[in-house]
């Protein structure tokens, strides 16, 4: 098996994308976000890397592509069919655990050196999301609509959720464009 299916796209990512297409799952992260995930995981080679919302396993596979030999990757998904597929896809790697259930199952693996919060937590318990970060731990939140305004605006209203993360006193945070029409919030918890 080749390690790269398309230029810069690891085979496990391509396999997860195929599964997503076959099952009609449309919420996978983009390759632009995926490269950000790989970079973040690679920056913490002995770290605990977490993901809430495994989905079809695309983001998991990107995180895995940057995972250091001493690192661990734990991802939680409440849809048992999706969780089972990704558990099977990574059954050959003892560094990876897929939790079948609510994102709060991740808590026992905290604190996190990287946290891709993508399904559970981001909207329903943002304070807890920040608490689960290790000092120096990086939080990644995608799927924002770029806003040229401050405070950020979404659909004509101040985006209070984005504002929470961007102004949290324990975080150094910024918003970056991942494509011309999508943005991610990157934040690091102060030591
Ligand atoms: C945006 S998709 C995840 C995409 C995936 N992280 C990726 O990058 O390819 C969100 C996923 O989160 C799952 N989800 C939503 N709420 C959840 C919760 N409270 N606990 C666990 N999973 C949840 C959904 O079932 C869905 O599969």
XYZ file of C-alpha atoms and ligand atoms in Angstrom:
218
model
C 0.000 0.000 0.000
C 1.326 3.477 -0.792
C 1.580 5.927 2.103
C 0.250 8.855 0.057
C -2.896 8.410 -2.048
C -2.887 11.967 -3.424
C -0.233 14.601 -3.099
C 0.099 15.312 0.599
C -2.893 13.177 1.538
C -1.974 10.173 3.701
C -3.539 6.852 2.749
C -5.524 6.608 6.004
C -7.040 10.019 5.273
C -7.980 8.926 1.757
C -9.536 5.726 3.141
C -11.596 7.715 5.655
C -12.709 10.087 2.902
C -13.818 7.096 0.814
C -15.803 5.732 3.754
C -17.397 9.164 4.261
C -18.387 9.327 0.589
C -19.816 5.790 0.642
C -21.916 6.461 3.728
C -22.964 10.001 2.837
C -21.144 11.582 5.785
C -20.575 15.210 4.801
C -19.052 16.784 7.904
C -15.426 15.709 7.599
C -12.727 18.310 7.974
C -11.187 19.813 4.865
C -7.614 19.019 3.771
C -6.631 22.557 4.812
C -7.809 21.903 8.361
C -6.323 18.440 8.180
C -2.847 19.826 7.526
C -3.302 22.090 10.519
C -4.214 19.049 12.625
C -1.132 17.177 11.433
C 1.057 20.158 12.290
C -0.454 20.473 15.772
C 0.005 16.774 16.537
C 3.592 16.867 15.274
C 4.339 19.799 17.592
C 3.601 17.579 20.632
C 5.520 14.369 19.896
C 4.966 12.942 23.398
C 1.583 14.524 23.946
C -2.001 13.515 24.465
C -3.929 14.401 21.318
C -7.721 14.426 21.591
C -10.621 14.834 19.200
C -14.295 15.205 20.053
C -16.470 13.960 17.196
C -14.596 11.312 15.210
C -17.093 11.392 12.363
C -15.827 9.232 9.502
C -12.275 9.404 10.839
C -10.843 11.983 8.437
C -9.642 14.366 11.159
C -8.452 11.387 13.210
C -6.348 10.217 10.276
C -4.823 13.676 9.797
C -3.973 13.886 13.506
C -2.519 10.390 13.283
C -0.307 11.407 10.360
C 1.525 13.824 12.668
C 1.481 11.643 15.775
C 4.833 11.161 17.488
C 6.120 7.784 18.643
C 5.519 8.755 22.268
C 2.151 10.393 21.727
C -1.377 9.092 22.221
C -4.488 9.898 20.207
C -7.941 9.561 21.696
C -11.137 10.376 19.839
C -14.794 10.091 20.867
C -17.853 9.574 18.683
C -21.438 9.048 19.821
C -22.541 7.330 16.605
C -21.568 3.686 17.193
C -21.325 2.839 13.478
C -18.857 5.662 12.899
C -16.897 4.885 16.065
C -16.593 1.221 15.080
C -15.275 2.025 11.626
C -12.483 4.269 12.919
C -11.632 1.850 15.736
C -11.128 -0.804 13.074
C -9.073 1.491 10.881
C -6.586 2.118 13.715
C -6.647 -1.278 15.412
C -3.040 -1.793 14.292
C -1.769 1.183 16.299
C -1.739 0.959 20.110
C -1.297 4.728 20.370
C -4.877 5.280 19.142
C -8.109 4.822 21.102
C -11.588 5.392 19.743
C -14.224 5.911 22.431
C -17.761 4.930 21.505
C -19.971 7.481 23.259
C -20.293 11.050 24.412
C -17.325 13.429 24.146
C -17.131 13.602 27.947
C -15.571 10.141 27.883
C -12.448 11.999 26.789
C -12.111 13.629 30.207
C -10.365 10.666 31.796
C -7.537 11.118 29.257
C -7.042 14.833 29.977
C -5.124 17.087 30.139
C -4.734 17.435 26.390
C -1.708 18.765 24.551
C -3.791 19.058 21.397
C -7.582 19.171 21.367
C -9.509 19.216 18.097
C -12.945 19.973 19.517
C -15.272 19.133 16.663
C -18.318 17.308 18.040
C -19.465 17.949 21.580
C -18.009 20.530 23.921
C -17.321 23.362 21.502
C -20.812 24.851 21.869
C -22.355 23.069 24.840
C -19.525 23.413 27.392
C -16.780 25.773 26.212
C -15.513 26.389 29.756
C -14.891 22.686 30.252
C -13.141 22.526 26.883
C -10.580 25.080 28.096
C -10.174 23.309 31.449
C -9.238 20.082 29.684
C -6.205 21.664 28.021
C -2.751 21.134 29.478
C -0.627 24.244 30.015
C 0.742 24.931 26.540
C -1.970 22.729 25.081
C -3.413 23.744 21.730
C -7.119 23.967 20.951
C -8.341 23.808 17.351
C -11.892 24.751 16.366
C -12.870 24.821 12.703
C -15.934 25.673 10.629
C -16.189 29.384 11.368
C -17.241 31.930 8.776
C -14.477 34.532 8.441
C -15.425 37.850 9.975
C -13.650 41.104 9.135
C -15.291 42.716 12.182
C -14.320 42.996 15.815
C -15.999 41.597 17.750
C -16.604 38.813 15.208
C -20.024 38.783 13.599
C -21.963 35.819 12.229
C -25.288 36.247 10.426
C -25.540 39.847 11.621
C -25.007 39.082 15.324
C -21.918 39.154 17.504
C -20.554 35.614 17.523
C -20.446 35.140 21.294
C -19.021 31.630 21.107
C -16.078 32.688 18.964
C -15.608 35.724 21.193
C -15.473 33.464 24.250
C -12.525 31.524 22.878
C -10.738 34.526 21.370
C -10.857 36.540 24.597
C -10.585 33.810 27.250
C -8.086 35.042 29.883
C -6.262 31.697 30.018
C -5.843 31.444 26.240
C -3.668 33.030 23.618
C -5.969 32.717 20.640
C -6.309 33.805 17.058
C -8.513 33.186 14.049
C -6.888 32.009 10.809
C -8.332 31.536 7.361
C -8.244 27.911 6.289
C -9.843 28.694 2.907
C -11.122 32.048 1.606
C -14.530 31.281 3.110
C -13.740 29.318 6.242
C -11.778 30.020 9.381
C -10.416 28.201 12.396
C -9.735 29.397 15.913
C -6.358 28.332 17.281
C -5.676 28.798 20.961
C -2.951 27.816 23.405
C -3.556 27.599 27.142
C -1.112 29.730 29.077
C 1.277 27.917 31.385
C -18.074 17.726 12.332
S -18.305 16.018 12.564
C -16.699 15.412 12.952
C -15.720 15.438 11.806
C -14.375 14.880 12.139
N -13.849 15.438 13.385
C -13.411 15.218 11.027
O -12.609 16.139 11.191
O -13.456 14.553 9.990
C -19.042 15.965 14.170
C -19.207 14.570 14.754
O -19.393 14.723 16.146
C -20.304 13.762 16.586
N -20.857 14.286 17.842
C -21.735 15.307 18.007
N -21.974 15.515 19.307
C -21.236 14.605 19.988
C -21.070 14.329 21.379
N -21.729 15.022 22.308
N -20.231 13.341 21.729
C -19.581 12.603 20.775
N -19.701 12.820 19.440
C -20.516 13.815 19.057
C -21.294 13.626 15.453
O -21.936 12.365 15.499
C -20.388 13.792 14.235
O -19.968 12.543 13.766
